Coordinates of C-alpha atoms in Angstrom, one line a residue:
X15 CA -22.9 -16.9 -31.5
X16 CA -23.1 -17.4 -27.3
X17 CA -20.7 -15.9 -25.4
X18 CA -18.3 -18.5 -24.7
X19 CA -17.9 -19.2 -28.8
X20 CA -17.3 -15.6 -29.0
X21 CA -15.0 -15.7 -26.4
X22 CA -13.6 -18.7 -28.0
X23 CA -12.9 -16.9 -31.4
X24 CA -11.5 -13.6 -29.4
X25 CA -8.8 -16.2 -27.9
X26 CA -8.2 -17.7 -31.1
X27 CA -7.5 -14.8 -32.9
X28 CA -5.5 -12.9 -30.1
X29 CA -3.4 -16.2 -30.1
X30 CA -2.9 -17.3 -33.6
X31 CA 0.7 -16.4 -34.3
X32 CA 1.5 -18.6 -31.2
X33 CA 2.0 -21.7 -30.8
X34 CA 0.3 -23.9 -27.9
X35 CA 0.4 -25.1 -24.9
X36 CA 0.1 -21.6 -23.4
X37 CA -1.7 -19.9 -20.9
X38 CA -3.9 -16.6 -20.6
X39 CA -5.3 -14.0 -18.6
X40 CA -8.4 -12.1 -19.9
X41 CA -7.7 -8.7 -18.6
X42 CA -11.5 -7.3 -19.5
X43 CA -12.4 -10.5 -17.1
X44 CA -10.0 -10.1 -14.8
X45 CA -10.4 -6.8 -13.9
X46 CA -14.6 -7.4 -13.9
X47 CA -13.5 -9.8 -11.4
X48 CA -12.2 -7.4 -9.4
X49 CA -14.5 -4.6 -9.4
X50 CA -17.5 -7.5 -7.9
X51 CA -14.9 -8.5 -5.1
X52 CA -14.6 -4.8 -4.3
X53 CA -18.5 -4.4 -4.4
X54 CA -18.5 -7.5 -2.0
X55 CA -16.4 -6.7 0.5
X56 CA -18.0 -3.2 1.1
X57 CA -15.7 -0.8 1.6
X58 CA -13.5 -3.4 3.7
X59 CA -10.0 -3.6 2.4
X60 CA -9.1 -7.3 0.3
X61 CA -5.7 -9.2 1.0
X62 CA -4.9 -10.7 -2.2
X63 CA -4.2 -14.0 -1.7
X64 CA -0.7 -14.5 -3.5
X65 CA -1.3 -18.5 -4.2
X66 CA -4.2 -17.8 -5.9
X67 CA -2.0 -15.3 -8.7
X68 CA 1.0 -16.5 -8.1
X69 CA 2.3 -13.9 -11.2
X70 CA 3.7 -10.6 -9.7
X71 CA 2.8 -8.5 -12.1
X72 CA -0.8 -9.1 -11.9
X73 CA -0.6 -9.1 -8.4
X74 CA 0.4 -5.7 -8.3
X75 CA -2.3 -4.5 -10.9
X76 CA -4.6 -5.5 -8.8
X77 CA -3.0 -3.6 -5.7
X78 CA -3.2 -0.4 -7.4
X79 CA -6.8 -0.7 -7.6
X80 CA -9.1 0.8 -5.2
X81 CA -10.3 -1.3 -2.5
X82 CA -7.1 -3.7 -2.8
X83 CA -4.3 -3.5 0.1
X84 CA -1.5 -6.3 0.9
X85 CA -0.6 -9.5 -0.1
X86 CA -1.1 -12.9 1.8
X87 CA 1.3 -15.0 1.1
X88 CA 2.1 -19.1 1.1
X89 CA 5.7 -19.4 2.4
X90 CA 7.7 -17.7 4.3
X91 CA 10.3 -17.7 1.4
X92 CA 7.9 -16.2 -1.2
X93 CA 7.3 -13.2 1.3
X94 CA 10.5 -11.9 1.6
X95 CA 10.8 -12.2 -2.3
X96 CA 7.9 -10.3 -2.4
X97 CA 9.4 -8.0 0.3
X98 CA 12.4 -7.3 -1.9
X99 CA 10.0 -6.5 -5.1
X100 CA 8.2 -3.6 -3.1
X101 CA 5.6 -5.3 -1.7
X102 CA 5.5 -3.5 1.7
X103 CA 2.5 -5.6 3.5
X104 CA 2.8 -9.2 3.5
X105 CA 0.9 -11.4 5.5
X106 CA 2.0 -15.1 5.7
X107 CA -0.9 -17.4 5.9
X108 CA 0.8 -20.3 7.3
X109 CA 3.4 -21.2 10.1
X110 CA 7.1 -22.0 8.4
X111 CA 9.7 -23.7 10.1
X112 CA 12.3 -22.1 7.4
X113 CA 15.2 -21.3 10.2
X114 CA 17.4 -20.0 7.1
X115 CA 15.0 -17.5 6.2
X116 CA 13.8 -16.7 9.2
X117 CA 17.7 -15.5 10.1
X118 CA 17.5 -13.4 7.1
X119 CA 14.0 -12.0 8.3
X120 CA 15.7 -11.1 11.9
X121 CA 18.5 -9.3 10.4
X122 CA 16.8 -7.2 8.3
X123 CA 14.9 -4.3 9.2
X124 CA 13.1 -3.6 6.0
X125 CA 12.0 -7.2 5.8
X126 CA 10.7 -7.5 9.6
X127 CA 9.1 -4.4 9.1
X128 CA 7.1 -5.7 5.9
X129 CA 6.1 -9.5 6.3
X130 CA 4.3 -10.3 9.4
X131 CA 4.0 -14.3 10.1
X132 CA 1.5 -16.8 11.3
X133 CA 2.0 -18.7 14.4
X134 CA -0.5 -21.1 16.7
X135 CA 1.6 -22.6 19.1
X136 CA 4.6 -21.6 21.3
X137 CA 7.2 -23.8 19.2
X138 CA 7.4 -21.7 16.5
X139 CA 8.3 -18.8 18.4
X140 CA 10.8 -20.9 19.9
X141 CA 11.8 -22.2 16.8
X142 CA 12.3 -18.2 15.2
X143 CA 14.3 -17.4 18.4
X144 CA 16.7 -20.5 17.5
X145 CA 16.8 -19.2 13.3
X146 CA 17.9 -15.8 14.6
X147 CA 21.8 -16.1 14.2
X148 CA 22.3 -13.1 15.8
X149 CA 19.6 -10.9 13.9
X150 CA 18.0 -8.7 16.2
X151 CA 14.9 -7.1 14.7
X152 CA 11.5 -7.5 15.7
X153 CA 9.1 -10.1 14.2
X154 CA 5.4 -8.8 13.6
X155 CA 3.1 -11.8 14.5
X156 CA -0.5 -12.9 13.7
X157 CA -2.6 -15.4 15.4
X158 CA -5.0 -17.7 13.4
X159 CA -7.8 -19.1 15.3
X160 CA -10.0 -22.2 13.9
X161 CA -12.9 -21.7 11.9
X162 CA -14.2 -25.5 12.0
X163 CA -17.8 -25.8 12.7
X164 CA -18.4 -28.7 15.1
X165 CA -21.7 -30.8 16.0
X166 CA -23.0 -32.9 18.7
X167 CA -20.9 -32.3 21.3
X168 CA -17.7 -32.1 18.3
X169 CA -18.0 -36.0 17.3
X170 CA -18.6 -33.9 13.6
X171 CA -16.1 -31.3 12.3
X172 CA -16.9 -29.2 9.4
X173 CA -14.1 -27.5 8.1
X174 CA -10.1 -27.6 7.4
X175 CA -8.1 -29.0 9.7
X176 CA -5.1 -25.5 11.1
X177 CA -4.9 -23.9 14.5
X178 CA -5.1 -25.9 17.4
X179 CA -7.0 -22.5 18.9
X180 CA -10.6 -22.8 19.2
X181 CA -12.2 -20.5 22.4
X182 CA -11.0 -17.3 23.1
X183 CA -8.9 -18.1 26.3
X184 CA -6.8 -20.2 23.9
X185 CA -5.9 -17.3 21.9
X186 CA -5.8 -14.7 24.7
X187 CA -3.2 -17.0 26.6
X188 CA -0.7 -16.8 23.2
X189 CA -1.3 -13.3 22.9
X190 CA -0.2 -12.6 26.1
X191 CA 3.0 -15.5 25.8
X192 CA 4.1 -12.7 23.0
X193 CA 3.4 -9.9 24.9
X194 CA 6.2 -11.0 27.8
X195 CA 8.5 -12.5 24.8
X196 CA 11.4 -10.0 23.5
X197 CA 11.7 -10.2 20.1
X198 CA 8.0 -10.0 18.5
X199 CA 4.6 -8.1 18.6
X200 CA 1.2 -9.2 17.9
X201 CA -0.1 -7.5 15.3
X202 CA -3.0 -9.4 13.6
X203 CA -5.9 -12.0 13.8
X204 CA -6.5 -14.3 10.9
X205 CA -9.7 -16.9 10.4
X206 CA -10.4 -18.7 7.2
X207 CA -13.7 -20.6 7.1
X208 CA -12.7 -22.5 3.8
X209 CA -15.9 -24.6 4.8
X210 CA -17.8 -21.7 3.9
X211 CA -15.4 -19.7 1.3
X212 CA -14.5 -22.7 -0.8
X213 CA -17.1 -24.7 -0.9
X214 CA -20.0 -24.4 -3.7
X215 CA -23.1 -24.2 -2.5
X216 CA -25.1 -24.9 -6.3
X217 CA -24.5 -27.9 -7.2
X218 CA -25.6 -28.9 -10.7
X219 CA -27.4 -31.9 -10.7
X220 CA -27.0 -32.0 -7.2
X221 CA -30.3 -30.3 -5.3
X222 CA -30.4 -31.9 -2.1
X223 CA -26.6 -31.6 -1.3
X224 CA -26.5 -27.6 -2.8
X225 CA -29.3 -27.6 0.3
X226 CA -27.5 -29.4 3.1
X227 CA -24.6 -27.0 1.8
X228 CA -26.2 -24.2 2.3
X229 CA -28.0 -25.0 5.8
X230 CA -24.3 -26.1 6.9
X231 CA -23.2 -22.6 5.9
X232 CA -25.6 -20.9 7.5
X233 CA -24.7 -22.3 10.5
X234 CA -21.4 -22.1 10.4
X235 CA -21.4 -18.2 9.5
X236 CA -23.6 -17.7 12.4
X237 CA -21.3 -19.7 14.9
X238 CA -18.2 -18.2 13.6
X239 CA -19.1 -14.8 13.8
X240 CA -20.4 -15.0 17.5
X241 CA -17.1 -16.4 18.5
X242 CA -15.0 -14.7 16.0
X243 CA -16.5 -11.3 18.0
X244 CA -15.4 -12.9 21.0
X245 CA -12.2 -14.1 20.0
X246 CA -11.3 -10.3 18.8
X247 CA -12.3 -8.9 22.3
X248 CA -10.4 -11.2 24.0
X249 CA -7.1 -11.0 22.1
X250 CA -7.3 -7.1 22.2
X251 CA -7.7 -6.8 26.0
X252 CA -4.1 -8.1 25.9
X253 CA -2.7 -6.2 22.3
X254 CA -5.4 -3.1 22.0
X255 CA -3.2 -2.0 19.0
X256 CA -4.0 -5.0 17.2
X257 CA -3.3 -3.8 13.5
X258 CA -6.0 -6.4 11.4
X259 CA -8.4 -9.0 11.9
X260 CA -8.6 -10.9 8.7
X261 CA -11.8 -13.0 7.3
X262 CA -13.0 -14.9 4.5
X263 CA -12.0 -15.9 1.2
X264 CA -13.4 -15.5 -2.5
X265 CA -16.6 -17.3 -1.5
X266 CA -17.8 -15.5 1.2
X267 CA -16.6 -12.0 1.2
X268 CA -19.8 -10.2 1.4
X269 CA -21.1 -12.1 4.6
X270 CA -17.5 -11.8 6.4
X271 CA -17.1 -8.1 5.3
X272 CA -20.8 -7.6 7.5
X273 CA -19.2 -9.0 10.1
X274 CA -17.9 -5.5 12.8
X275 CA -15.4 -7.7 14.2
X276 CA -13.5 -8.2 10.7
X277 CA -11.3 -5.4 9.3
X278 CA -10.0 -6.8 5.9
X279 CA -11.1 -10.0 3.9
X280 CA -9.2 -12.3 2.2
X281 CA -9.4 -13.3 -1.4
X282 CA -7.6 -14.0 -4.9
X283 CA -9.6 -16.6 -6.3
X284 CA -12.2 -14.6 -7.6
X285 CA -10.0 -13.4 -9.5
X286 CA -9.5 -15.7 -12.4
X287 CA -12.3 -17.6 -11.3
X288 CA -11.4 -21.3 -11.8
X289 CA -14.4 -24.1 -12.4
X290 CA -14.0 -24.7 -8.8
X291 CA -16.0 -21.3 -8.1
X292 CA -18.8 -21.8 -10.2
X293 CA -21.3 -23.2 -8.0
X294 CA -22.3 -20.1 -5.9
X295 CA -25.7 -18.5 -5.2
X296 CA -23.6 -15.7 -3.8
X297 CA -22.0 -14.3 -7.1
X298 CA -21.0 -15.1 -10.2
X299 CA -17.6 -14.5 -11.7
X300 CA -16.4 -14.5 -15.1
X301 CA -13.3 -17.5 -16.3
X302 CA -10.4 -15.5 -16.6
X303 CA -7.6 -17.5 -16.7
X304 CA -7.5 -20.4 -19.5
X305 CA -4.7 -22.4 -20.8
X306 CA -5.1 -23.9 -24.1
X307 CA -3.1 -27.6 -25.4
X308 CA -3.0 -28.4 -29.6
X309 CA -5.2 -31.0 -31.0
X310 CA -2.6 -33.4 -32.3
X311 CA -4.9 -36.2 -33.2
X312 CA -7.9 -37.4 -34.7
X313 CA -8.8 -41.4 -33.7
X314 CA -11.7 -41.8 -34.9
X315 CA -15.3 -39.6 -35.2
X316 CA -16.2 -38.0 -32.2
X317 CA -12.7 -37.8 -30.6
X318 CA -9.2 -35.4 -31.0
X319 CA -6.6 -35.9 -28.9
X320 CA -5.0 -32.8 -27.2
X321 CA -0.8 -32.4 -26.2
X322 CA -0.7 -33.1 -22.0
X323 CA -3.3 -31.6 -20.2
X324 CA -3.4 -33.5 -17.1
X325 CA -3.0 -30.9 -14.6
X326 CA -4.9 -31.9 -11.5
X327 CA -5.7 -29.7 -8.7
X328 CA -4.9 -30.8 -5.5
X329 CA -7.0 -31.6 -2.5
X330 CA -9.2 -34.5 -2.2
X331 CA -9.2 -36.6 -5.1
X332 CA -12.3 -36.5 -7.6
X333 CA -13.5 -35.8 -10.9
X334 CA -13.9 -31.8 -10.1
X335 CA -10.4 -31.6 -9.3
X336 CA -9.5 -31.8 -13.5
X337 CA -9.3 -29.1 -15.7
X338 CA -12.5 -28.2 -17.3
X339 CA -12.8 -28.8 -21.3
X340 CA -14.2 -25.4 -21.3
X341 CA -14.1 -24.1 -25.3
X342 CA -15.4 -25.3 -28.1
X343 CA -17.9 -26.1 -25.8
X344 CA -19.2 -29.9 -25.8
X345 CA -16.2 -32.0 -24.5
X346 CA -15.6 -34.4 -22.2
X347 CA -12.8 -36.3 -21.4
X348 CA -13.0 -40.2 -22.1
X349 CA -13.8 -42.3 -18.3
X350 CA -10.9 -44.5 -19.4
X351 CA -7.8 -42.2 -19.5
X352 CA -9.3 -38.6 -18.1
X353 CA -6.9 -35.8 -18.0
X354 CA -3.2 -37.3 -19.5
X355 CA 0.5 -36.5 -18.5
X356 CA 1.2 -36.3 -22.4
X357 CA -1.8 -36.8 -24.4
X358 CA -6.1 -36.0 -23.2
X359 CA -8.5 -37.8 -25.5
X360 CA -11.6 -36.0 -25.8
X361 CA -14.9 -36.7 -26.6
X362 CA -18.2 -35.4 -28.2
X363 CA -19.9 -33.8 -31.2
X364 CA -17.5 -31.2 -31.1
X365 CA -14.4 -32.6 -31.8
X366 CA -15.6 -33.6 -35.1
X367 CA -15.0 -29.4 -36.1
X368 CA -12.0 -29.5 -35.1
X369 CA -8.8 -29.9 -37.1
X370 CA -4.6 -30.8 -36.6
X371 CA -3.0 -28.0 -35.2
X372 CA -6.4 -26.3 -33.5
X373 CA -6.8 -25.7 -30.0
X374 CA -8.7 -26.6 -27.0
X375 CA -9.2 -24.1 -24.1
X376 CA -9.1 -25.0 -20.5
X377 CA -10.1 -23.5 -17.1
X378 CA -8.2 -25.3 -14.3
X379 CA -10.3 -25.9 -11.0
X380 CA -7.9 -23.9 -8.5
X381 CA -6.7 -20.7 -9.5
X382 CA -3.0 -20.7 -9.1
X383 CA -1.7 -23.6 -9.3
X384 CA -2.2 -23.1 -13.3
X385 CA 1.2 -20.9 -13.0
X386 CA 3.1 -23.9 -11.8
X387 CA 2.5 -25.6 -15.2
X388 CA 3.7 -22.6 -17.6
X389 CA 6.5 -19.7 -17.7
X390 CA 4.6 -17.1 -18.7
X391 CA 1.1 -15.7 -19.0
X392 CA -0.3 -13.9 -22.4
X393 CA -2.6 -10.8 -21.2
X394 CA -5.5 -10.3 -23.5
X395 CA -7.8 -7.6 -24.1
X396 CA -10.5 -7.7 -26.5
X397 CA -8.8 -9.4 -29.0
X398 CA -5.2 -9.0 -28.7
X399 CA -2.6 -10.0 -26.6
X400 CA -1.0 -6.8 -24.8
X401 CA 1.7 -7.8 -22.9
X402 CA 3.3 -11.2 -22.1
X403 CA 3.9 -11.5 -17.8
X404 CA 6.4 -14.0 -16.4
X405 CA 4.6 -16.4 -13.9
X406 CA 6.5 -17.2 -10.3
X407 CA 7.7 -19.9 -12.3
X408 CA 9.2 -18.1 -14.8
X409 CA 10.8 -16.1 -12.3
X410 CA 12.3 -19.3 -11.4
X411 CA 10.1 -19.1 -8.1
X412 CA 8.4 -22.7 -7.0
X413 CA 8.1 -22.3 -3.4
X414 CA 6.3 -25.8 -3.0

């Protein structure tokens, strides 16, 4: 038996008084999961990265392990939520324009003492100072500064498109704009090179584009990290008690942790490790989170049909943005109809084993968005499910 079919058969058995769709966690996994993104990062402290969870009560077993401190959130919203729960260092990734919630974070001292949030421009500290409605209390702010790599003279960009601040006189000039403004302190310095983090760089199938990956990367570590160094002594000659400078992402933890500049790396994909993350020479994680639909159908030999299925990730629109067929292992999904809203032929020798009623197991290519599609999550270990964890979802939490 490989390893998958005997993963396969764990799965089965640990869910067989259920009744599908539903969605799992493998603890064993999970937790191996974390232990390599520990080893990564070095001794450098990882931000979980709440989007990638997006199920508090994993989130916080992974924040009682060692080498795990503070959440990064996705909405402004979301962090004061998690502010509520106990979740005392929250970093928002990304700037809101949430006036309502940004009154409540003004007016509350335990909040504005926990979430710190992300701004790269002047008109979104203008924009808090109009949400305040009265609430006085200080709002911690982080900078982000662009990670882009750009060529010949920046005709090619390389990277996702966030902060308008590039050079280090760009950031320098914002950190001192808070430093005169009442109201808010400078507290952190966040860069994600998603260019480097997120994208595969092993290919199957795919040589000569895993190579011009990989050179890419190269180059873009190497440029980020010189200006990255600069960016950090710049933005401290105007707030020497900066607080964090955070880095990275699932994919490249280990060459941002080397990096003095960087004091804490990002990362929560690694985690359940989606199909997305499978094309790395850097590590090599193990699927922990799978969702699994009914075969409802058999048309014909070689195909079942599975209930829904068609959860696409998003991002750029291609085939590697589909959930995987991932066990038994041999499926494919038919060119003609892909991934459905209600029903997912699916092809291949396989299929013919299967029966009405079994089920198929998938690993979605981004970890978690899977948690928008179900309420809850079913924690395995070995072969039994031990506890059963509501998702944001089934918190009735769907920030976007």
């Amino acid at each position: 038996m490989t390893p998958r079919a005997a993963d396969r058969a764990r799965y089965d058995r640990a869910t067989a008084h259920l009744d599908a769709p539903i969605a799992v966690v493998d603890l064993d996994a999970f937790d191996a999961n974390a232990d390599d993104l520990v080893r990564r990062a070095a001794g450098k402290p990882i931000r979980v990265a709440s989007k990638s969870v997006r199920c508090r009560a994993l989130l916080e077993r992974v924040l009682a392990r060692d080498g795990f401190a503070g959440v990064m959130s996705f909405t402004l919203a979301e962090s004061l939520w998690l502010a509520r729960a106990g979740f005392d260092d929250v970093l928002l990734a990304y700037p809101s324009v949430d006036r309502g919630t940004f009154a409540e974070l003004a007016a509350d001292p335990k909040l504005a003492a926990a979430v710190t949030v992300m701004v790269d421009d002047p008109a979104q500290l203008d924009l808090v100072d109009l949400s305040r409605a009265g609430g006085t209390e200080e709002i911690r702010v982080c900078l982000e500064l662009d990670t882009a790599l750009r060529l010949f003279g920046g005709r090619v960009r390389i990277g996702a498109r966030r902060s308008p601040l590039r050079e280090p006189a760009q950031l320098a000039e914002l950190a001192r704009s808070i430093a005169r403004r009442p109201g808010f302190r400078l507290v952190g310095l966040m860069a994600y090179e998603g260019h480097v983090a997120g994208v595969g760089d092993s290919v199957a199938g795919r040589p000569l584009r895993s190579r011009a990956v990989r050179l890419m990367q190269s180059a873009a570590r190497k440029e980020l990290a010189e200006r990255r160094r600069a960016v950090v002594r710049a933005v401290r000659l105007v707030a020497p008690e900066l607080e964090f400078v955070n880095g990275g992402g699932t994919g490249s933890v280990q060459h941002t942790a080397a990096e003095d500049s960087v004091t804490e790396i990002a990362a929560g994909s690694g985690l359940y490790v989606p199909r997305l993350f499978d094309n790395y020479t850097s590590f090599r994680g193990r699927p922990a989170a799978l969702f699994a639909q009914p075969v409802v159908r058999r048309p014909g030999v070689g195909v079942v049909t599975v209930l829904g299925g068609g959860y696409p990730a998003s991002g750029a629109p291609g085939r590697d943005r589909l959930p995987e067929p991932y066990l038994p292992e041999g499926l494919r999904y038919d060119a003609q109809e892909g991934a459905g809203e209600v029903q997912t032929p699916l092809l291949g020798s396989a299929a013919d084993d299967l029966l009405i009623g079994d089920r198929v197991w998938f690993r979605h290519a981004k970890a978690g968005e899977l948690c928008e599609r179900f309420d809850e999550l079913l924690l395995i270990e070995g072969d039994r499910v031990t506890a059963t964890v509501p998702t944001y979802r089934g918190e009735g939490r769907t920030y976007l």
